[in-house]
Amino acid sequence: MNWRDKALSYGLDPEEVPRVYDRYTMHRSYNEKMDAAVLPIANWYKWYRIEKLSEGHAMTQAPAEGCSVTEASPGQIPTGPLATEAQFLELLELYGQR
């Protein structure tokens, strides 16, 4: 299964993957230009998640059962994450291999 199909299977907008990956690309390009160490994507993604958590843009835990979208009551906006940290990292790695 390719990264796009896998993202859809998690209930994610596939366009979110390249958006986040582009930020990693910026990190890599900048550090290479500055002759500095480049974090492997798994390490960078941990840092990225911490930044997003501090800004209130990410959840710390996946819902206990399945996808949070199906757990929201009709008319309510789901509040939980759609994919776990490991699942999204896998999507980033797959996207980077394209």
PDB file of C-alpha atoms in Angstrom:
ATOM      1  CA  MET A   1       0.000   0.000   0.000  1.00  0.00           C
ATOM      2  CA  ASN A   2       1.425   3.412  -0.912  1.00  0.00           C
ATOM      3  CA  TRP A   3       1.587   6.367   1.488  1.00  0.00           C
ATOM      4  CA  ARG A   4      -1.527   8.037   0.026  1.00  0.00           C
ATOM      5  CA  ASP A   5      -3.726   4.945   0.347  1.00  0.00           C
ATOM      6  CA  LYS A   6      -2.384   4.289   3.830  1.00  0.00           C
ATOM      7  CA  ALA A   7      -3.173   7.870   4.896  1.00  0.00           C
ATOM      8  CA  LEU A   8      -6.712   7.479   3.589  1.00  0.00           C
ATOM      9  CA  SER A   9      -7.064   4.178   5.458  1.00  0.00           C
ATOM     10  CA  TYR A  10      -6.224   6.078   8.680  1.00  0.00           C
ATOM     11  CA  GLY A  11      -8.841   8.706   7.852  1.00  0.00           C
ATOM     12  CA  LEU A  12      -6.227  11.390   7.192  1.00  0.00           C
ATOM     13  CA  ASP A  13      -6.134  13.998   4.466  1.00  0.00           C
ATOM     14  CA  PRO A  14      -3.194  12.730   2.370  1.00  0.00           C
ATOM     15  CA  GLU A  15      -2.047  16.306   1.769  1.00  0.00           C
ATOM     16  CA  GLU A  16      -1.056  16.575   5.444  1.00  0.00           C
ATOM     17  CA  VAL A  17       1.836  14.159   4.859  1.00  0.00           C
ATOM     18  CA  PRO A  18       3.715  16.287   2.277  1.00  0.00           C
ATOM     19  CA  ARG A  19       3.061  19.411   4.376  1.00  0.00           C
ATOM     20  CA  VAL A  20       4.851  17.904   7.360  1.00  0.00           C
ATOM     21  CA  TYR A  21       7.519  16.258   5.202  1.00  0.00           C
ATOM     22  CA  ASP A  22       8.293  19.625   3.589  1.00  0.00           C
ATOM     23  CA  ARG A  23       9.149  20.946   7.052  1.00  0.00           C
ATOM     24  CA  TYR A  24      11.590  18.078   7.495  1.00  0.00           C
ATOM     25  CA  THR A  25      13.066  18.875   4.081  1.00  0.00           C
ATOM     26  CA  MET A  26      13.584  22.477   5.200  1.00  0.00           C
ATOM     27  CA  HIS A  27      15.379  21.248   8.355  1.00  0.00           C
ATOM     28  CA  ARG A  28      17.582  18.956   6.294  1.00  0.00           C
ATOM     29  CA  SER A  29      18.404  21.589   3.653  1.00  0.00           C
ATOM     30  CA  TYR A  30      19.193  24.279   6.205  1.00  0.00           C
ATOM     31  CA  ASN A  31      21.421  22.045   8.313  1.00  0.00           C
ATOM     32  CA  GLU A  32      23.267  20.717   5.270  1.00  0.00           C
ATOM     33  CA  LYS A  33      23.839  24.285   4.088  1.00  0.00           C
ATOM     34  CA  MET A  34      25.162  25.240   7.539  1.00  0.00           C
ATOM     35  CA  ASP A  35      27.310  22.080   7.670  1.00  0.00           C
ATOM     36  CA  ALA A  36      25.393  20.985  10.772  1.00  0.00           C
ATOM     37  CA  ALA A  37      24.051  17.598  11.792  1.00  0.00           C
ATOM     38  CA  VAL A  38      20.796  16.542  10.165  1.00  0.00           C
ATOM     39  CA  LEU A  39      18.390  14.658  12.386  1.00  0.00           C
ATOM     40  CA  PRO A  40      17.058  11.371  11.058  1.00  0.00           C
ATOM     41  CA  ILE A  41      13.372  11.753  10.276  1.00  0.00           C
ATOM     42  CA  ALA A  42      12.287   9.710  13.332  1.00  0.00           C
ATOM     43  CA  ASN A  43      14.229  12.009  15.686  1.00  0.00           C
ATOM     44  CA  TRP A  44      13.057  15.140  13.874  1.00  0.00           C
ATOM     45  CA  TYR A  45       9.439  13.966  14.061  1.00  0.00           C
ATOM     46  CA  LYS A  46       9.705  13.524  17.853  1.00  0.00           C
ATOM     47  CA  TRP A  47      10.921  17.122  18.085  1.00  0.00           C
ATOM     48  CA  TYR A  48       8.174  18.288  15.703  1.00  0.00           C
ATOM     49  CA  ARG A  49       5.495  16.552  17.825  1.00  0.00           C
ATOM     50  CA  ILE A  50       6.830  18.215  20.988  1.00  0.00           C
ATOM     51  CA  GLU A  51       6.643  21.607  19.267  1.00  0.00           C
ATOM     52  CA  LYS A  52       3.073  20.958  18.117  1.00  0.00           C
ATOM     53  CA  LEU A  53       2.058  19.698  21.557  1.00  0.00           C
ATOM     54  CA  SER A  54       3.432  22.855  23.153  1.00  0.00           C
ATOM     55  CA  GLU A  55       1.343  24.894  20.716  1.00  0.00           C
ATOM     56  CA  GLY A  56      -1.744  22.786  21.416  1.00  0.00           C
ATOM     57  CA  HIS A  57      -1.965  21.400  17.854  1.00  0.00           C
ATOM     58  CA  ALA A  58      -1.523  17.703  18.601  1.00  0.00           C
ATOM     59  CA  MET A  59      -2.979  15.071  20.885  1.00  0.00           C
ATOM     60  CA  THR A  60      -0.846  12.984  23.230  1.00  0.00           C
ATOM     61  CA  GLN A  61      -2.785   9.730  22.897  1.00  0.00           C
ATOM     62  CA  ALA A  62      -4.802   7.987  20.256  1.00  0.00           C
ATOM     63  CA  PRO A  63      -8.398   7.157  21.131  1.00  0.00           C
ATOM     64  CA  ALA A  64      -8.852   3.920  23.046  1.00  0.00           C
ATOM     65  CA  GLU A  65     -11.020   2.361  20.347  1.00  0.00           C
ATOM     66  CA  GLY A  66     -10.586   2.959  16.647  1.00  0.00           C
ATOM     67  CA  CYS A  67     -10.719   6.257  14.844  1.00  0.00           C
ATOM     68  CA  SER A  68     -11.843   9.343  16.733  1.00  0.00           C
ATOM     69  CA  VAL A  69     -13.951  10.489  13.787  1.00  0.00           C
ATOM     70  CA  THR A  70     -16.388   7.649  14.359  1.00  0.00           C
ATOM     71  CA  GLU A  71     -16.472   8.374  18.100  1.00  0.00           C
ATOM     72  CA  ALA A  72     -17.768  11.933  17.817  1.00  0.00           C
ATOM     73  CA  SER A  73     -21.479  12.388  18.374  1.00  0.00           C
ATOM     74  CA  PRO A  74     -23.460  13.576  15.364  1.00  0.00           C
ATOM     75  CA  GLY A  75     -22.894  17.289  14.855  1.00  0.00           C
ATOM     76  CA  GLN A  76     -19.773  17.383  17.051  1.00  0.00           C
ATOM     77  CA  ILE A  77     -16.226  17.972  15.903  1.00  0.00           C
ATOM     78  CA  PRO A  78     -13.917  15.046  16.691  1.00  0.00           C
ATOM     79  CA  THR A  79     -11.173  15.968  19.134  1.00  0.00           C
ATOM     80  CA  GLY A  80      -8.845  12.974  19.082  1.00  0.00           C
ATOM     81  CA  PRO A  81      -6.049  12.169  16.660  1.00  0.00           C
ATOM     82  CA  LEU A  82      -6.821  10.131  13.569  1.00  0.00           C
ATOM     83  CA  ALA A  83      -3.482   8.315  13.466  1.00  0.00           C
ATOM     84  CA  THR A  84      -0.953   7.424  16.122  1.00  0.00           C
ATOM     85  CA  GLU A  85       2.509   8.964  16.213  1.00  0.00           C
ATOM     86  CA  ALA A  86       3.997   5.731  14.857  1.00  0.00           C
ATOM     87  CA  GLN A  87       1.464   5.574  12.015  1.00  0.00           C
ATOM     88  CA  PHE A  88       2.160   9.147  10.929  1.00  0.00           C
ATOM     89  CA  LEU A  89       5.924   8.571  11.107  1.00  0.00           C
ATOM     90  CA  GLU A  90       5.444   5.532   8.877  1.00  0.00           C
ATOM     91  CA  LEU A  91       3.570   7.744   6.388  1.00  0.00           C
ATOM     92  CA  LEU A  92       6.409  10.276   6.424  1.00  0.00           C
ATOM     93  CA  GLU A  93       8.975   7.553   5.796  1.00  0.00           C
ATOM     94  CA  LEU A  94       6.920   6.099   2.940  1.00  0.00           C
ATOM     95  CA  TYR A  95       6.459   9.554   1.442  1.00  0.00           C
ATOM     96  CA  GLY A  96      10.210  10.157   1.625  1.00  0.00           C
ATOM     97  CA  GLN A  97      10.862   6.955  -0.354  1.00  0.00           C
ATOM     98  CA  ARG A  98       8.708   7.992  -3.328  1.00  0.00           C
TER      99      ARG A  98
END
